[in-house]
Structures are given as C-alpha cells and as structure tokens.
Amino acid sequence: MTVTDELLANAERYAQSFDKGDLPLPPARGVAVLACMDARLNPYGLLGLTEGDAHVIRNAGGVVTADERRSLAISQRLLGTTEIILIHHTDCGMLTFTDDGFKASIEAETGLKPDWSAEAFGDLEEDVRQSIRRIQADPFIPHKDKVRGFVYDVRTGKLTEVLAS
Amino acid sequence: MTVTDELLANAERYAQSFDKGDLPLPPARGVAVLACMDARLNPYGLLGLTEGDAHVIRNAGGVVTADERRSLAISQRLLGTTEIILIHHTDCGMLTFTDDGFKASIEAETGLKPDWSAEAFGDLEEDVRQSIRRIQADPFIPHKDKVRGFVYDVRTGKLTEVLAS
C-alpha cells in the first residue's frame, strides 16, 4: 500500500459527495495564483479559494521561468484572468542551497550536469521582486497592472506584501 | 477594490485561526502532486491533503517541461519525496487550441512569436502517458518506481487512473 493508494481512497470519498459539476472553465474570480510548491503553503485555505475560483500555478520556489510565463499567457489570453498573486514563503527550501552546489552534487552522482537553472535564491523579498520584474518584462502576458507579490510566514500563517524597494 | 484585495481579507482570517506553525519542511506524506492549474481541480479537497502533506506543482495542462523536472528533482533530492501523482482533467483548456494557432495569434498581436511550446494536446490520456514518459526519461529525478497518472472528471469529481497503453 503506497501513500498514493491512500490518497486515492480519499479521492473516492471526494467524488461521492461531489456537487460542483457545473462550473465553467474560466476562473470565476479572474485571478491566477503563482506559489511555491511547499507542503505547508495551502493556497486554498490561505486565500479562501474554492473549486472554480482561480488558476493555481506552483513550482519549487514559486519562481517565474518560461513555463510559468507560458501558463500565465494561457491563463490571461484564453481564460480571462487579469490579476496575478505571487507567493513565496519563509523557511523555503530554495534558501538552503546554491545552484552551483546543487548541480555539482547531481553531476557527481549521475555524471550529467542539469541544463536548467535550479533557481535557488538567498533573499526572499528580493526574489519576489525578481518574479514581478520577470512578469513585467514578458511580452506575451497582456495584463500586468494587477501583479502583486507576497511572503507567507509558515510559522504564523500571515501573508505580507512585498513592496517595490 | 480588486479581487486580490478580497482574497487578502481571507488571508487575514486564515492567520487569525492558524495553528500549524510547527510543521517541518519535508512533506509528511513523501508525495509530489503535479496537476493542471485549472480552477475546478482542487488537489487538497480531491486527495484529502492538508498543510504539510505534499508538494503541489501545477501549470497549464499539468504537463512535464524543464521547470517541472527541476521542481521534481528538488522535491526528491532535497526534500525526500518518492512518489509522484500526475493529474490531467476533462474539459481542459489545452484541448481547445493548437500550439501553432495560439502562437500565431500572439505573433499577430505583439509581433513576437513565443519561444516556448504552448504544450497543447489533443488526447488527455495520451498526454498523461507522455508526462509519465518524460519523467521516466529524465536523468535527474531519482525515484521513478511510483509515478502514476490520472484524469480527473470535472463533471463527476471522479479520478481515473491512466494505464500504460
């Protein structure tokens, strides 16, 4: 019995009481959230989101790379979102290593050096600003007047906005 | 008052009743979920996940590109996850366009052709298998014996496994 099997049992229960089968494809609230994949950060609980409300995009760090720009372009151009909420968080794993060190350890084990940036960062707030700047610099994301960035505190549950420095 | 402002009011309420400040960084269940960003797909409700349980990675389509391989490598190598759950879903926006058409429409508007693949697909189950194969082919993700793919039905709430063809 794997953990996946246990989670599938939860999914069966979810389906049994499911009553949200008529929701439209475009997000009701017109928002895309881009957050770190961290297990302690639950965008649904934190922002009060429910099924149908918002696009949720997540990766290691909540950083903006080509794939997030692709997702945001699709979200805005095809599905009508106009606001973007970026969320990094305290005690992030991305603060605990460097790109060079991580890639060197992988190369030592596999003989291959990753051909991607690991996107590690040393300053949470500065990386939120970096993410905002990457979105502002992207030519394919049309709506950029409502892009805001935040740091979530995993100890207190508080969300704090990162303002331009 | 933007939608973001409304969601921030929810975040203040979340912090007021927050009691999960002692969770460790590594996911308790040792699982990484990779799902589509679709607003109707709520991995927490569906899989019965709560704060601290699992990494959640999401993008347009729930596809596997370089950034998801980066996130999965970090999830497994630095934070101890060993199982991967892939989730696509019915009525996906990615079924409604082609890469060529989407990129041509962007080029017509901006004068620039995106330098990324839009990752549109025509067959849900086949794209789940494509995602599994991309993970299996990656040299930097160490644990590949518990990678399983599913299609979530947005009308019924049911999750169905995609088996190898």
Tab-separated table of C-alpha atoms in Angstrom, chain A residues 102-113, chain B residues 77 139-143:
chain	number	residue	atom	x	y	z
A	102	PHE	CA	23.068	21.502	-6.241
A	103	LYS	CA	24.089	20.974	-9.849
A	104	ALA	CA	27.591	19.848	-8.846
A	105	SER	CA	26.113	17.231	-6.488
A	106	ILE	CA	23.860	15.934	-9.256
A	107	GLU	CA	26.778	15.829	-11.676
A	108	ALA	CA	28.866	13.935	-9.128
A	109	GLU	CA	26.134	11.310	-8.837
A	110	THR	CA	24.852	10.999	-12.402
A	111	GLY	CA	27.762	12.244	-14.493
A	112	LEU	CA	25.370	14.765	-16.055
A	113	LYS	CA	25.094	18.459	-15.193
B	77	ARG	CA	16.712	15.067	-3.842
B	139	PRO	CA	18.237	11.700	-15.684
B	140	PHE	CA	17.905	13.931	-12.606
B	141	ILE	CA	14.754	12.562	-10.916
B	142	PRO	CA	15.964	9.628	-8.794
B	143	HIS	CA	12.725	7.868	-7.756
